[in-house]
GROMACS .gro file of C-alpha atoms in nm:
model
  128
    1UNK     CA    1   3.850   6.459  -2.538
    2UNK     CA    2   3.837   6.639  -2.871
    3UNK     CA    3   3.812   6.999  -2.987
    4UNK     CA    4   3.480   7.075  -3.152
    5UNK     CA    5   3.375   7.422  -3.267
    6UNK     CA    6   3.067   7.581  -3.114
    7UNK     CA    7   2.795   7.682  -3.359
    8UNK     CA    8   2.800   8.059  -3.408
    9UNK     CA    9   2.434   8.081  -3.297
   10UNK     CA   10   2.536   7.932  -2.961
   11UNK     CA   11   2.851   8.139  -2.905
   12UNK     CA   12   2.686   8.395  -2.675
   13UNK     CA   13   2.527   8.126  -2.458
   14UNK     CA   14   2.852   7.930  -2.434
   15UNK     CA   15   3.050   8.245  -2.350
   16UNK     CA   16   2.804   8.328  -2.071
   17UNK     CA   17   2.810   7.974  -1.930
   18UNK     CA   18   3.191   7.945  -1.938
   19UNK     CA   19   3.268   8.285  -1.783
   20UNK     CA   20   3.484   8.231  -1.473
   21UNK     CA   21   3.511   7.854  -1.526
   22UNK     CA   22   3.823   7.650  -1.579
   23UNK     CA   23   3.869   7.453  -1.903
   24UNK     CA   24   3.797   7.130  -1.712
   25UNK     CA   25   3.457   7.246  -1.584
   26UNK     CA   26   3.135   7.123  -1.741
   27UNK     CA   27   2.942   7.363  -1.961
   28UNK     CA   28   2.619   7.249  -1.792
   29UNK     CA   29   2.763   7.207  -1.444
   30UNK     CA   30   2.424   7.197  -1.274
   31UNK     CA   31   2.392   6.840  -1.403
   32UNK     CA   32   2.723   6.722  -1.257
   33UNK     CA   33   2.638   6.445  -1.013
   34UNK     CA   34   2.975   6.275  -0.988
   35UNK     CA   35   3.200   6.068  -1.209
   36UNK     CA   36   3.012   5.904  -1.492
   37UNK     CA   37   2.677   6.054  -1.395
   38UNK     CA   38   2.684   6.386  -1.582
   39UNK     CA   39   2.518   6.271  -1.904
   40UNK     CA   40   2.274   6.047  -1.717
   41UNK     CA   41   2.131   6.342  -1.523
   42UNK     CA   42   2.139   6.569  -1.828
   43UNK     CA   43   1.947   6.310  -2.031
   44UNK     CA   44   1.687   6.256  -1.757
   45UNK     CA   45   1.634   6.629  -1.717
   46UNK     CA   46   1.598   6.677  -2.094
   47UNK     CA   47   1.341   6.396  -2.105
   48UNK     CA   48   1.141   6.537  -1.814
   49UNK     CA   49   1.128   6.886  -1.966
   50UNK     CA   50   1.046   6.747  -2.309
   51UNK     CA   51   0.756   6.542  -2.179
   52UNK     CA   52   0.623   6.842  -1.989
   53UNK     CA   53   0.641   7.064  -2.297
   54UNK     CA   54   0.536   6.804  -2.555
   55UNK     CA   55   0.329   6.530  -2.390
   56UNK     CA   56   0.237   6.388  -2.731
   57UNK     CA   57   0.601   6.275  -2.770
   58UNK     CA   58   0.617   6.087  -2.439
   59UNK     CA   59   0.627   5.711  -2.415
   60UNK     CA   60   0.293   5.550  -2.340
   61UNK     CA   61   0.132   5.207  -2.324
   62UNK     CA   62   0.153   5.173  -2.704
   63UNK     CA   63   0.524   5.249  -2.731
   64UNK     CA   64   0.804   5.188  -2.487
   65UNK     CA   65   1.025   5.481  -2.593
   66UNK     CA   66   0.937   5.847  -2.642
   67UNK     CA   67   0.934   5.982  -2.997
   68UNK     CA   68   1.169   6.263  -2.891
   69UNK     CA   69   1.447   6.214  -2.641
   70UNK     CA   70   1.798   6.336  -2.567
   71UNK     CA   71   1.940   6.144  -2.863
   72UNK     CA   72   1.692   6.315  -3.097
   73UNK     CA   73   1.938   6.606  -3.116
   74UNK     CA   74   2.217   6.370  -3.215
   75UNK     CA   75   1.997   6.199  -3.476
   76UNK     CA   76   1.894   6.539  -3.616
   77UNK     CA   77   2.254   6.662  -3.640
   78UNK     CA   78   2.387   6.344  -3.804
   79UNK     CA   79   2.096   6.326  -4.051
   80UNK     CA   80   2.133   6.695  -4.142
   81UNK     CA   81   2.505   6.645  -4.200
   82UNK     CA   82   2.446   6.343  -4.423
   83UNK     CA   83   2.178   6.525  -4.625
   84UNK     CA   84   2.410   6.825  -4.668
   85UNK     CA   85   2.681   6.603  -4.813
   86UNK     CA   86   2.927   6.633  -4.526
   87UNK     CA   87   3.199   6.370  -4.519
   88UNK     CA   88   3.082   6.100  -4.275
   89UNK     CA   89   3.426   6.075  -4.114
   90UNK     CA   90   3.409   6.446  -4.020
   91UNK     CA   91   3.061   6.399  -3.870
   92UNK     CA   92   3.180   6.091  -3.682
   93UNK     CA   93   3.469   6.289  -3.535
   94UNK     CA   94   3.248   6.583  -3.433
   95UNK     CA   95   2.989   6.364  -3.257
   96UNK     CA   96   3.253   6.144  -3.095
   97UNK     CA   97   3.193   5.817  -3.278
   98UNK     CA   98   3.477   5.569  -3.316
   99UNK     CA   99   3.639   5.617  -3.653
  100UNK     CA  100   3.669   5.308  -3.872
  101UNK     CA  101   3.976   5.135  -4.012
  102UNK     CA  102   4.346   5.169  -3.951
  103UNK     CA  103   4.382   5.498  -4.138
  104UNK     CA  104   4.108   5.700  -3.966
  105UNK     CA  105   4.082   5.496  -3.647
  106UNK     CA  106   4.452   5.468  -3.566
  107UNK     CA  107   4.676   5.699  -3.766
  108UNK     CA  108   4.467   6.008  -3.841
  109UNK     CA  109   4.469   6.298  -3.595
  110UNK     CA  110   4.125   6.396  -3.723
  111UNK     CA  111   3.977   6.650  -3.960
  112UNK     CA  112   4.105   7.007  -3.959
  113UNK     CA  113   3.936   7.262  -3.736
  114UNK     CA  114   3.806   7.429  -4.053
  115UNK     CA  115   3.639   7.102  -4.161
  116UNK     CA  116   3.486   7.062  -3.814
  117UNK     CA  117   3.361   7.422  -3.819
  118UNK     CA  118   3.201   7.379  -4.162
  119UNK     CA  119   3.033   7.060  -4.041
  120UNK     CA  120   2.885   7.232  -3.736
  121UNK     CA  121   2.791   7.561  -3.904
  122UNK     CA  122   2.601   7.395  -4.190
  123UNK     CA  123   2.329   7.280  -3.948
  124UNK     CA  124   2.036   7.515  -3.899
  125UNK     CA  125   1.950   7.546  -3.532
  126UNK     CA  126   1.606   7.691  -3.600
  127UNK     CA  127   1.486   7.346  -3.712
  128UNK     CA  128   1.591   7.164  -3.395
   0.00000   0.00000   0.00000
């Protein structure tokens, strides 16, 4: 678990979805299908909706994987952060990647909340 700031453009949605919930509850609790299954169901639902909305992105006989999938959001965020000049170790922390080396991977407690917030806020959500 790690603390990651919510993008200001999502604050209202997150506030609405967390109202009356405990800190241990899922933000998207309708996808909770038991231990270890939450992201699996979320990913499958995202894919199904995406294919319904954008059939041209779906997998077909010519390609095994869809052009857009659940990880497209992660790829967009990481690419946008790199192109904006964000420190890669801050991006890695925000997206939950293992941090490299003894210094960052073992001894560091992570970037400051201000660094995390700047990393998240610099991404434009209108391009997603």
